[in-house]
GROMACS .gro file of C-alpha atoms in nm:
model
  487
    1MET     CA    1  -1.476 -11.521 -29.643
    2ALA     CA    2  -1.591 -11.877 -29.723
    3ARG     CA    3  -1.184 -11.957 -29.693
    4ILE     CA    4  -1.162 -11.775 -29.350
    5VAL     CA    5  -1.471 -12.025 -29.242
    6GLY     CA    6  -1.333 -12.340 -29.358
    7LEU     CA    7  -0.983 -12.282 -29.193
    8ARG     CA    8  -1.174 -12.265 -28.854
    9GLY     CA    9  -1.369 -12.556 -28.947
   10ASN     CA   10  -1.029 -12.741 -28.996
   11GLY     CA   11  -0.889 -12.588 -28.656
   12TRP     CA   12  -1.204 -12.730 -28.462
   13THR     CA   13  -1.165 -13.059 -28.589
   14MET     CA   14  -0.825 -13.114 -28.494
   15ARG     CA   15  -0.903 -13.033 -28.144
   16TYR     CA   16  -1.222 -13.299 -28.162
   17MET     CA   17  -0.975 -13.526 -28.307
   18GLN     CA   18  -0.744 -13.455 -28.007
   19VAL     CA   19  -0.988 -13.495 -27.745
   20ILE     CA   20  -1.150 -13.862 -27.932
   21TRP     CA   21  -0.746 -13.969 -27.883
   22ALA     CA   22  -0.724 -13.900 -27.551
   23ILE     CA   23  -1.044 -14.076 -27.459
   24VAL     CA   24  -0.944 -14.367 -27.639
   25PHE     CA   25  -0.609 -14.342 -27.496
   26LEU     CA   26  -0.775 -14.374 -27.158
   27ALA     CA   27  -1.010 -14.637 -27.240
   28VAL     CA   28  -0.755 -14.873 -27.353
   29HIS     CA   29  -0.568 -14.802 -27.018
   30GLY     CA   30  -0.813 -14.786 -26.782
   31PHE     CA   31  -0.975 -14.543 -26.567
   32GLY     CA   32  -0.889 -14.735 -26.247
   33GLN     CA   33  -0.491 -14.785 -26.274
   34ASN     CA   34  -0.450 -14.426 -26.235
   35THR     CA   35  -0.723 -14.300 -25.989
   36VAL     CA   36  -0.602 -14.201 -25.635
   37ASP     CA   37  -0.754 -14.226 -25.314
   38ALA     CA   38  -0.917 -13.958 -25.166
   39SER     CA   39  -0.842 -14.058 -24.838
   40THR     CA   40  -0.461 -14.080 -24.868
   41LEU     CA   41  -0.475 -13.700 -25.005
   42PRO     CA   42  -0.318 -13.450 -24.759
   43SER     CA   43  -0.559 -13.206 -24.628
   44ALA     CA   44  -0.597 -12.872 -24.765
   45PRO     CA   45  -0.342 -12.610 -24.613
   46ALA     CA   46  -0.490 -12.379 -24.359
   47PRO     CA   47  -0.516 -12.014 -24.499
   48GLN     CA   48  -0.222 -11.924 -24.268
   49GLU     CA   49  -0.004 -12.188 -24.402
   50ALA     CA   50  -0.038 -12.079 -24.741
   51ARG     CA   51   0.124 -11.759 -24.624
   52PRO     CA   52   0.456 -11.935 -24.562
   53GLN     CA   53   0.446 -12.131 -24.891
   54ILE     CA   54   0.428 -11.873 -25.085
   55ALA     CA   55   0.717 -11.637 -24.915
   56MET     CA   56   0.955 -11.955 -24.994
   57ALA     CA   57   0.854 -12.018 -25.353
   58ARG     CA   58   0.989 -11.618 -25.381
   59GLY     CA   59   1.280 -11.710 -25.169
   60GLN     CA   60   1.222 -11.506 -24.867
   61GLN     CA   61   1.297 -11.655 -24.565
   62MET     CA   62   1.016 -11.787 -24.371
   63PRO     CA   63   0.995 -11.779 -23.967
   64GLN     CA   64   1.002 -12.104 -23.765
   65PRO     CA   65   0.693 -12.115 -23.601
   66ALA     CA   66   0.705 -12.105 -23.185
   67THR     CA   67   0.657 -12.461 -23.031
   68PRO     CA   68   0.404 -12.516 -22.781
   69GLN     CA   69   0.617 -12.469 -22.502
   70SER     CA   70   0.785 -12.165 -22.592
   71THR     CA   71   0.387 -12.040 -22.673
   72SER     CA   72   0.316 -12.121 -22.321
   73ALA     CA   73   0.614 -11.959 -22.140
   74LEU     CA   74   0.603 -11.638 -22.332
   75SER     CA   75   0.209 -11.627 -22.219
   76THR     CA   76   0.365 -11.582 -21.860
   77PRO     CA   77   0.505 -11.220 -21.775
   78GLN     CA   78   0.834 -11.370 -21.652
   79ALA     CA   79   0.896 -11.503 -21.983
   80ALA     CA   80   0.894 -11.187 -22.161
   81GLY     CA   81   1.253 -11.146 -22.180
   82THR     CA   82   1.580 -11.268 -21.979
   83ARG     CA   83   1.552 -11.298 -21.609
   84THR     CA   84   1.793 -11.111 -21.413
   85LEU     CA   85   1.933 -11.271 -21.104
   86LEU     CA   86   1.852 -10.996 -20.787
   87SER     CA   87   1.979 -11.069 -20.435
   88VAL     CA   88   1.912 -10.861 -20.153
   89GLN     CA   89   2.193 -10.653 -20.221
   90ASP     CA   90   2.139 -10.571 -20.540
   91ALA     CA   91   1.761 -10.483 -20.471
   92GLN     CA   92   1.847 -10.231 -20.184
   93ALA     CA   93   2.116 -10.097 -20.462
   94LEU     CA   94   1.829 -10.046 -20.681
   95ALA     CA   95   1.587  -9.922 -20.474
   96LEU     CA   96   1.846  -9.626 -20.393
   97LYS     CA   97   1.875  -9.537 -20.758
   98ASN     CA   98   1.534  -9.554 -20.862
   99ASN     CA   99   1.281  -9.518 -20.588
  100PRO     CA  100   1.090  -9.192 -20.590
  101GLN     CA  101   1.055  -9.128 -20.221
  102ILE     CA  102   1.436  -9.116 -20.181
  103THR     CA  103   1.486  -8.887 -20.428
  104VAL     CA  104   1.198  -8.634 -20.299
  105GLY     CA  105   1.351  -8.661 -19.924
  106ARG     CA  106   1.694  -8.558 -20.103
  107LEU     CA  107   1.601  -8.254 -20.258
  108THR     CA  108   1.325  -8.129 -19.948
  109ALA     CA  109   1.644  -8.117 -19.745
  110LEU     CA  110   1.829  -7.942 -20.040
  111ALA     CA  111   1.527  -7.674 -20.012
  112SER     CA  112   1.571  -7.650 -19.681
  113GLN     CA  113   1.926  -7.544 -19.724
  114GLN     CA  114   1.835  -7.281 -19.936
  115VAL     CA  115   1.592  -7.154 -19.667
  116THR     CA  116   1.903  -7.102 -19.431
  117ARG     CA  117   2.058  -6.887 -19.743
  118GLU     CA  118   1.742  -6.671 -19.741
  119VAL     CA  119   1.717  -6.577 -19.398
  120ARG     CA  120   2.102  -6.520 -19.375
  121SER     CA  121   2.084  -6.274 -19.672
  122ALA     CA  122   1.959  -6.031 -19.404
  123TYR     CA  123   2.296  -5.982 -19.300
  124TRP     CA  124   2.409  -5.856 -19.646
  125PRO     CA  125   2.381  -5.518 -19.755
  126GLN     CA  126   2.098  -5.455 -19.939
  127ALA     CA  127   2.157  -5.198 -20.269
  128GLN     CA  128   1.878  -5.093 -20.508
  129ILE     CA  129   1.960  -4.869 -20.844
  130ALA     CA  130   1.611  -4.652 -20.928
  131LEU     CA  131   1.586  -4.425 -21.276
  132THR     CA  132   1.307  -4.164 -21.289
  133ALA     CA  133   1.191  -3.943 -21.549
  134VAL     CA  134   0.927  -3.662 -21.390
  135ASP     CA  135   0.710  -3.430 -21.573
  136ALA     CA  136   0.516  -3.201 -21.358
  137PRO     CA  137   0.333  -2.848 -21.420
  138THR     CA  138   0.475  -2.560 -21.262
  139ASN     CA  139   0.435  -2.509 -20.851
  140THR     CA  140   0.240  -2.884 -20.833
  141ARG     CA  141   0.273  -3.026 -20.547
  142VAL     CA  142   0.102  -3.368 -20.389
  143THR     CA  143  -0.153  -3.199 -20.139
  144ALA     CA  144  -0.324  -3.559 -20.044
  145GLY     CA  145  -0.246  -3.914 -19.914
  146ALA     CA  146   0.020  -3.781 -19.696
  147LEU     CA  147   0.097  -3.518 -19.407
  148ASN     CA  148   0.364  -3.353 -19.610
  149ASN     CA  149   0.285  -3.204 -19.966
  150PRO     CA  150   0.629  -3.179 -20.149
  151LEU     CA  151   0.706  -2.977 -20.432
  152ILE     CA  152   0.710  -3.193 -20.778
  153TYR     CA  153   0.965  -3.058 -21.041
  154GLU     CA  154   1.063  -3.177 -21.398
  155ARG     CA  155   1.327  -3.425 -21.366
  156ALA     CA  156   1.531  -3.705 -21.504
  157ALA     CA  157   1.735  -3.871 -21.255
  158ALA     CA  158   1.957  -4.202 -21.169
  159GLY     CA  159   2.082  -4.347 -20.840
  160ALA     CA  160   2.155  -4.606 -20.601
  161MET     CA  161   2.008  -4.651 -20.254
  162VAL     CA  162   2.214  -4.894 -19.976
  163SER     CA  163   2.060  -5.041 -19.645
  164GLN     CA  164   2.291  -5.224 -19.405
  165LEU     CA  165   2.119  -5.394 -19.101
  166VAL     CA  166   2.346  -5.284 -18.770
  167THR     CA  167   2.175  -5.475 -18.533
  168ASP     CA  168   1.849  -5.601 -18.469
  169PHE     CA  169   1.979  -5.705 -18.099
  170GLY     CA  170   2.020  -6.101 -18.205
  171ARG     CA  171   1.672  -6.176 -18.411
  172THR     CA  172   1.853  -6.239 -18.711
  173SER     CA  173   2.059  -6.464 -18.579
  174ASN     CA  174   1.812  -6.691 -18.439
  175LEU     CA  175   1.647  -6.702 -18.729
  176VAL     CA  176   1.910  -6.814 -18.913
  177ALA     CA  177   2.020  -7.083 -18.617
  178SER     CA  178   1.670  -7.192 -18.639
  179SER     CA  179   1.663  -7.221 -19.031
  180ASN     CA  180   2.002  -7.401 -18.994
  181LEU     CA  181   1.855  -7.652 -18.724
  182ALA     CA  182   1.536  -7.719 -18.949
  183ALA     CA  183   1.797  -7.817 -19.274
  184LYS     CA  184   1.954  -8.052 -19.060
  185ALA     CA  185   1.613  -8.205 -18.950
  186GLU     CA  186   1.504  -8.274 -19.314
  187ASN     CA  187   1.846  -8.448 -19.354
  188GLN     CA  188   1.762  -8.688 -19.109
  189ASN     CA  189   1.440  -8.700 -19.275
  190ALA     CA  190   1.560  -8.813 -19.558
  191LEU     CA  191   1.794  -9.051 -19.411
  192ALA     CA  192   1.514  -9.191 -19.256
  193THR     CA  193   1.316  -9.252 -19.574
  194LYS     CA  194   1.587  -9.445 -19.703
  195GLU     CA  195   1.592  -9.644 -19.411
  196GLN     CA  196   1.234  -9.707 -19.455
  197ILE     CA  197   1.275  -9.806 -19.807
  198LEU     CA  198   1.565 -10.023 -19.752
  199LEU     CA  199   1.327 -10.194 -19.484
  200ALA     CA  200   1.046 -10.207 -19.748
  201VAL     CA  201   1.303 -10.379 -19.984
  202ASP     CA  202   1.410 -10.638 -19.710
  203GLN     CA  203   1.043 -10.717 -19.632
  204ALA     CA  204   0.951 -10.731 -19.993
  205PHE     CA  205   1.224 -10.955 -20.113
  206TYR     CA  206   1.215 -11.199 -19.865
  207GLY     CA  207   0.856 -11.264 -19.910
  208ALA     CA  208   0.897 -11.309 -20.249
  209MET     CA  209   1.129 -11.542 -20.145
  210GLN     CA  210   0.922 -11.718 -19.903
  211ALA     CA  211   0.648 -11.732 -20.133
  212GLN     CA  212   0.850 -11.915 -20.410
  213ALA     CA  213   0.946 -12.135 -20.129
  214VAL     CA  214   0.565 -12.207 -20.047
  215LEU     CA  215   0.506 -12.224 -20.426
  216THR     CA  216   0.759 -12.495 -20.436
  217VAL     CA  217   0.578 -12.713 -20.132
  218ALA     CA  218   0.251 -12.648 -20.314
  219GLN     CA  219   0.357 -12.786 -20.663
  220GLN     CA  220   0.550 -13.128 -20.468
  221THR     CA  221   0.231 -13.167 -20.288
  222VAL     CA  222   0.028 -13.149 -20.589
  223LYS     CA  223   0.251 -13.435 -20.732
  224ASP     CA  224   0.235 -13.643 -20.441
  225ARG     CA  225  -0.104 -13.619 -20.407
  226GLN     CA  226  -0.189 -13.687 -20.749
  227THR     CA  227  -0.002 -13.976 -20.716
  228VAL     CA  228  -0.217 -14.111 -20.421
  229SER     CA  229  -0.525 -14.032 -20.609
  230ASP     CA  230  -0.398 -14.246 -20.948
  231GLN     CA  231  -0.292 -14.550 -20.700
  232VAL     CA  232  -0.633 -14.518 -20.504
  233GLY     CA  233  -0.809 -14.517 -20.848
  234ALA     CA  234  -0.670 -14.802 -20.959
  235LEU     CA  235  -0.731 -14.990 -20.654
  236PHE     CA  236  -1.094 -14.894 -20.666
  237ARG     CA  237  -1.140 -15.012 -20.965
  238SER     CA  238  -0.991 -15.365 -20.911
  239LYS     CA  239  -1.243 -15.334 -20.620
  240LEU     CA  240  -1.004 -15.328 -20.371
  241LYS     CA  241  -1.071 -15.027 -20.231
  242SER     CA  242  -1.402 -14.831 -20.166
  243GLN     CA  243  -1.575 -14.527 -20.284
  244LEU     CA  244  -1.476 -14.362 -19.979
  245ASP     CA  245  -1.094 -14.428 -20.038
  246LEU     CA  246  -1.119 -14.264 -20.375
  247SER     CA  247  -1.309 -13.955 -20.252
  248PHE     CA  248  -1.051 -13.886 -19.966
  249ALA     CA  249  -0.805 -13.895 -20.226
  250ASN     CA  250  -0.951 -13.664 -20.490
  251VAL     CA  251  -1.063 -13.447 -20.179
  252ASN     CA  252  -0.705 -13.421 -20.032
  253LEU     CA  253  -0.573 -13.368 -20.425
  254ALA     CA  254  -0.822 -13.066 -20.469
  255GLN     CA  255  -0.706 -12.898 -20.145
  256ALA     CA  256  -0.328 -12.912 -20.285
  257GLN     CA  257  -0.446 -12.813 -20.611
  258LEU     CA  258  -0.599 -12.491 -20.440
  259LEU     CA  259  -0.290 -12.426 -20.224
  260LEU     CA  260  -0.108 -12.395 -20.528
  261VAL     CA  261  -0.343 -12.123 -20.691
  262ASP     CA  262  -0.328 -11.960 -20.351
  263ALA     CA  263   0.071 -11.984 -20.349
  264GLN     CA  264   0.090 -11.872 -20.722
  265ASN     CA  265  -0.104 -11.583 -20.633
  266ASN     CA  266   0.085 -11.500 -20.328
  267LEU     CA  267   0.389 -11.509 -20.524
  268ASP     CA  268   0.287 -11.282 -20.830
  269ALA     CA  269   0.168 -11.007 -20.542
  270THR     CA  270   0.485 -11.031 -20.364
  271GLN     CA  271   0.678 -10.967 -20.719
  272ALA     CA  272   0.438 -10.678 -20.766
  273THR     CA  273   0.503 -10.548 -20.435
  274LEU     CA  274   0.885 -10.586 -20.502
  275SER     CA  275   0.899 -10.448 -20.866
  276SER     CA  276   0.704 -10.142 -20.679
  277VAL     CA  277   0.942 -10.067 -20.439
  278LEU     CA  278   1.237 -10.088 -20.607
  279GLY     CA  279   1.112  -9.806 -20.849
  280PHE     CA  280   0.980  -9.965 -21.154
  281GLN     CA  281   0.587  -9.924 -21.275
  282ASN     CA  282   0.580 -10.265 -21.487
  283LEU     CA  283   0.649 -10.603 -21.334
  284GLN     CA  284   1.011 -10.690 -21.367
  285ASN     CA  285   1.124 -10.996 -21.427
  286PHE     CA  286   1.359 -11.113 -21.143
  287GLN     CA  287   1.524 -11.423 -21.073
  288LEU     CA  288   1.577 -11.402 -20.672
  289VAL     CA  289   1.903 -11.577 -20.492
  290ASP     CA  290   1.863 -11.681 -20.178
  291ASP     CA  291   2.047 -11.489 -19.914
  292THR     CA  292   2.346 -11.752 -19.799
  293SER     CA  293   2.523 -11.514 -19.536
  294PRO     CA  294   2.510 -11.666 -19.161
  295VAL     CA  295   2.253 -11.534 -18.945
  296GLU     CA  296   2.314 -11.404 -18.631
  297VAL     CA  297   2.166 -11.478 -18.290
  298PRO     CA  298   1.968 -11.193 -18.133
  299PRO     CA  299   2.156 -11.015 -17.863
  300ASP     CA  300   2.080 -11.002 -17.514
  301ASN     CA  301   2.089 -10.695 -17.322
  302ILE     CA  302   1.771 -10.522 -17.477
  303ASP     CA  303   1.843 -10.189 -17.254
  304GLU     CA  304   2.150 -10.135 -17.489
  305LEU     CA  305   1.958 -10.166 -17.786
  306ILE     CA  306   1.708  -9.924 -17.668
  307SER     CA  307   1.981  -9.700 -17.579
  308THR     CA  308   2.163  -9.725 -17.944
  309ALA     CA  309   1.828  -9.639 -18.097
  310PHE     CA  310   1.762  -9.335 -17.886
  311SER     CA  311   2.146  -9.192 -18.028
  312MET     CA  312   2.111  -9.333 -18.386
  313ARG     CA  313   1.820  -9.356 -18.509
  314PRO     CA  314   1.694  -9.063 -18.788
  315GLU     CA  315   1.330  -9.036 -18.648
  316ILE     CA  316   1.477  -8.912 -18.317
  317LEU     CA  317   1.800  -8.704 -18.433
  318ALA     CA  318   1.546  -8.505 -18.672
  319LEU     CA  319   1.274  -8.418 -18.420
  320GLN     CA  320   1.565  -8.334 -18.186
  321TYR     CA  321   1.665  -8.063 -18.483
  322GLN     CA  322   1.329  -7.946 -18.502
  323THR     CA  323   1.293  -7.877 -18.121
  324GLU     CA  324   1.624  -7.707 -18.088
  325SER     CA  325   1.487  -7.487 -18.421
  326ALA     CA  326   1.140  -7.409 -18.234
  327LYS     CA  327   1.297  -7.265 -17.977
  328ARG     CA  328   1.555  -7.048 -18.126
  329PHE     CA  329   1.234  -6.928 -18.347
  330GLN     CA  330   1.059  -6.862 -18.018
  331LYS     CA  331   1.357  -6.652 -17.919
  332ALA     CA  332   1.366  -6.476 -18.271
  333GLU     CA  333   0.981  -6.370 -18.199
  334ARG     CA  334   1.049  -6.264 -17.869
  335ASP     CA  335   1.330  -6.011 -18.023
  336LEU     CA  336   1.046  -5.836 -18.247
  337LEU     CA  337   1.037  -5.622 -17.912
  338LEU     CA  338   1.358  -5.514 -17.954
  339PRO     CA  339   1.467  -5.220 -18.205
  340ASP     CA  340   1.614  -5.223 -18.533
  341ILE     CA  341   1.911  -5.003 -18.641
  342ARG     CA  342   2.009  -4.937 -19.011
  343ALA     CA  343   2.232  -4.791 -19.196
  344ILE     CA  344   2.113  -4.615 -19.488
  345GLY     CA  345   2.293  -4.446 -19.761
  346ALA     CA  346   2.156  -4.276 -20.144
  347VAL     CA  347   2.343  -4.129 -20.426
  348GLY     CA  348   2.277  -4.033 -20.760
  349ASP     CA  349   2.253  -3.760 -21.051
  350THR     CA  350   2.027  -3.563 -21.201
  351PRO     CA  351   2.122  -3.473 -21.585
  352VAL     CA  352   1.765  -3.309 -21.666
  353ARG     CA  353   1.665  -3.094 -21.383
  354ASN     CA  354   1.485  -2.789 -21.284
  355PRO     CA  355   1.726  -2.537 -21.217
  356ALA     CA  356   1.619  -2.555 -20.863
  357ILE     CA  357   1.767  -2.894 -20.827
  358ASP     CA  358   2.123  -3.005 -20.816
  359ALA     CA  359   2.317  -3.210 -21.053
  360TRP     CA  360   2.413  -3.477 -20.813
  361TYR     CA  361   2.309  -3.572 -20.439
  362GLY     CA  362   2.434  -3.789 -20.187
  363THR     CA  363   2.369  -3.911 -19.823
  364VAL     CA  364   2.432  -4.117 -19.541
  365GLY     CA  365   2.198  -4.151 -19.203
  366VAL     CA  366   2.133  -4.408 -18.945
  367ASN     CA  367   1.746  -4.509 -18.885
  368MET     CA  368   1.620  -4.694 -18.589
  369ASP     CA  369   1.304  -4.884 -18.566
  370ILE     CA  370   1.149  -4.914 -18.192
  371PRO     CA  371   0.820  -5.085 -18.175
  372VAL     CA  372   0.595  -4.942 -17.908
  373PHE     CA  373   0.198  -5.100 -17.930
  374ASN     CA  374   0.083  -5.305 -18.229
  375GLY     CA  375  -0.232  -5.445 -18.052
  376PHE     CA  376  -0.021  -5.706 -17.872
  377LEU     CA  377   0.117  -5.859 -18.232
  378TYR     CA  378   0.454  -5.935 -18.113
  379THR     CA  379   0.379  -6.108 -17.814
  380ALA     CA  380   0.084  -6.333 -17.924
  381ARG     CA  381   0.374  -6.453 -18.205
  382ALA     CA  382   0.588  -6.517 -17.926
  383LYS     CA  383   0.379  -6.722 -17.717
  384GLU     CA  384   0.270  -6.884 -17.990
  385ALA     CA  385   0.625  -6.984 -18.121
  386SER     CA  386   0.730  -7.108 -17.759
  387LEU     CA  387   0.381  -7.327 -17.724
  388ARG     CA  388   0.471  -7.493 -18.025
  389ALA     CA  389   0.820  -7.547 -17.900
  390GLN     CA  390   0.676  -7.740 -17.579
  391ALA     CA  391   0.442  -7.909 -17.847
  392THR     CA  392   0.749  -8.044 -18.028
  393GLN     CA  393   0.908  -8.151 -17.696
  394GLU     CA  394   0.630  -8.340 -17.603
  395ARG     CA  395   0.655  -8.535 -17.948
  396LEU     CA  396   1.019  -8.614 -17.901
  397ARG     CA  397   0.923  -8.760 -17.581
  398ASP     CA  398   0.617  -8.941 -17.743
  399LEU     CA  399   0.849  -9.093 -18.029
  400LYS     CA  400   1.128  -9.222 -17.800
  401ASP     CA  401   0.833  -9.384 -17.627
  402ARG     CA  402   0.727  -9.540 -17.944
  403ILE     CA  403   1.068  -9.605 -18.043
  404ALA     CA  404   1.139  -9.821 -17.702
  405ARG     CA  405   0.836 -10.034 -17.769
  406ASP     CA  406   0.910 -10.120 -18.114
  407VAL     CA  407   1.259 -10.223 -18.046
  408ARG     CA  408   1.142 -10.442 -17.746
  409THR     CA  409   0.876 -10.592 -17.968
  410SER     CA  410   1.125 -10.677 -18.246
  411TRP     CA  411   1.353 -10.789 -18.036
  412LEU     CA  412   1.082 -11.042 -17.886
  413ASN     CA  413   1.016 -11.128 -18.269
  414ALA     CA  414   1.350 -11.175 -18.378
  415LYS     CA  415   1.389 -11.438 -18.027
  416ALA     CA  416   1.093 -11.585 -18.114
  417ALA     CA  417   1.177 -11.638 -18.496
  418HIS     CA  418   1.494 -11.808 -18.408
  419ASP     CA  419   1.375 -12.061 -18.186
  420ARG     CA  420   1.109 -12.153 -18.422
  421LEU     CA  421   1.365 -12.280 -18.667
  422ALA     CA  422   1.496 -12.561 -18.464
  423VAL     CA  423   1.099 -12.635 -18.349
  424THR     CA  424   0.998 -12.653 -18.719
  425GLN     CA  425   1.276 -12.854 -18.788
  426GLN     CA  426   1.210 -13.076 -18.557
  427LEU     CA  427   0.828 -13.074 -18.675
  428LEU     CA  428   0.912 -13.154 -19.032
  429GLU     CA  429   1.116 -13.454 -18.901
  430GLN     CA  430   0.821 -13.545 -18.734
  431ALA     CA  431   0.567 -13.501 -18.975
  432ASP     CA  432   0.776 -13.666 -19.265
  433LEU     CA  433   0.782 -14.004 -19.021
  434SER     CA  434   0.448 -13.944 -18.954
  435LEU     CA  435   0.342 -14.016 -19.327
  436ASN     CA  436   0.554 -14.226 -19.417
  437LEU     CA  437   0.415 -14.500 -19.138
  438ALA     CA  438   0.069 -14.389 -19.245
  439GLN     CA  439   0.152 -14.501 -19.585
  440SER     CA  440   0.296 -14.813 -19.508
  441ARG     CA  441  -0.033 -14.895 -19.298
  442TYR     CA  442  -0.250 -14.810 -19.537
  443LYS     CA  443  -0.091 -15.010 -19.859
  444LEU     CA  444  -0.090 -15.307 -19.593
  445GLY     CA  445  -0.450 -15.229 -19.546
  446LEU     CA  446  -0.355 -15.145 -19.127
  447GLY     CA  447  -0.484 -14.772 -19.168
  448SER     CA  448  -0.785 -14.622 -19.319
  449ILE     CA  449  -0.764 -14.309 -19.571
  450VAL     CA  450  -0.890 -14.099 -19.286
  451GLU     CA  451  -0.567 -14.142 -19.125
  452LEU     CA  452  -0.332 -14.120 -19.456
  453SER     CA  453  -0.498 -13.794 -19.545
  454GLN     CA  454  -0.406 -13.621 -19.173
  455ALA     CA  455  -0.058 -13.724 -19.223
  456GLN     CA  456  -0.031 -13.576 -19.537
  457LEU     CA  457  -0.224 -13.258 -19.425
  458GLN     CA  458   0.053 -13.260 -19.106
  459GLU     CA  459   0.330 -13.299 -19.379
  460THR     CA  460   0.219 -12.998 -19.595
  461GLN     CA  461   0.155 -12.778 -19.309
  462ALA     CA  462   0.529 -12.863 -19.136
  463GLN     CA  463   0.672 -12.799 -19.524
  464ILE     CA  464   0.496 -12.478 -19.521
  465ALA     CA  465   0.579 -12.372 -19.178
  466ASN     CA  466   0.973 -12.490 -19.225
  467ALA     CA  467   0.988 -12.296 -19.573
  468GLU     CA  468   0.849 -11.992 -19.407
  469ALA     CA  469   1.090 -12.008 -19.056
  470GLY     CA  470   1.395 -11.937 -19.231
  471TYR     CA  471   1.294 -11.623 -19.402
  472ASP     CA  472   1.060 -11.519 -19.101
  473TYR     CA  473   1.409 -11.507 -18.875
  474ARG     CA  474   1.615 -11.299 -19.146
  475LEU     CA  475   1.312 -11.014 -19.207
  476SER     CA  476   1.294 -11.016 -18.808
  477LEU     CA  477   1.661 -10.919 -18.809
  478ALA     CA  478   1.620 -10.702 -19.052
  479VAL     CA  479   1.367 -10.487 -18.853
  480LEU     CA  480   1.549 -10.530 -18.573
  481GLN     CA  481   1.824 -10.368 -18.732
  482TYR     CA  482   1.634 -10.104 -18.887
  483GLN     CA  483   1.493 -10.015 -18.524
  484THR     CA  484   1.775  -9.991 -18.363
  485LYS     CA  485   2.060  -9.827 -18.593
  486GLY     CA  486   1.948  -9.829 -18.936
  487ILE     CA  487   1.961 -10.098 -19.229
   0.00000   0.00000   0.00000
């Protein structure tokens, strides 16, 4: 036991000796020569930076951190993926493929064709198969609920009954013609829906292009006015310009920044509208391609355009079909007063039967229903159909009046938009000249800051008007084409 304690004492002695030698060594060489300035040490890594270092120590691949530029780009909805080039023709094709309203119109037209088949089924024989099994006491008769009291026999039988319309004196043919015309009207309504979607695509596309052009003008305006503000600020600090000049320059800069905010918001709204009309629920990342096709001059003969609209507009054609359909339906309702003649046949077998019943049966006959009096029901239905047909005829006349007005209005708008092209270009040239002169006068001390601000405002307005004029004219042509013969 004493020997173990002695060994422990020798071990601690060796450790104490090593510590003493280390202290002597540091004392000889000096503490200050090997010390490190804390200010030169690198700062401790942040917790999120420590994880990549551990991953690299374990041999894992560390992802590259995003640069500030890519981070800001990813924060915007348009930079979430690769931008797809989109022309106005591509936008129309996408809308025809994706927009649900076009699908609804097509399905409704297909459903209306089935109504014609439903009505035409009256021309075909109506066949039924019946299986009957009866158990009744002897001499059972039905004595209530009818004037006759047929005797009921025990039996089990199977048979077929066939009924064929011979003639109803034109009612079924008028119903078939009415439903067929209604189906044609639905086809024209589907075409009208398609034309409306295409017009909405053009409006959204050119609206987005116009908003993009205005945004470009706003960005350049902010850049130019920022330069003027910086220059005036430098002159003010050098006591060469007054506080009023600096104030006006800053006001002009703030107005340009407000214009930029509104332009960006307008662009985002038009992009959302375009994505919606193309059939997408989410905002799509499209890069719009400017329409470089040559523009046409509006035609001069407005009466010819109105005549073309009357013959080609699907809304008019649909209402014409509806009018004819209502007339044929009115005739069908009138034919309810005429007789209905049908041929009827029945055949069957009775394997289990009362001895009083034969083993099989068969019969053929003709039935004629002649309406005599039902409280003037058929007369009222015919009168109702006639009044509705007249109302449809008046709606057609009203639609033609409105379409003639719309064609004339769109034609006037197209001519005015065409005239604006040259006027806005001239306005922009004069505004640029006025701004250059105002800047020169201000630099020479001959003009005031008010004169320069007015020239800047006029140039911005001229740039916006010139940017909007081209797309306004293309959109007016699209509206004129829609109003006359469709897009």
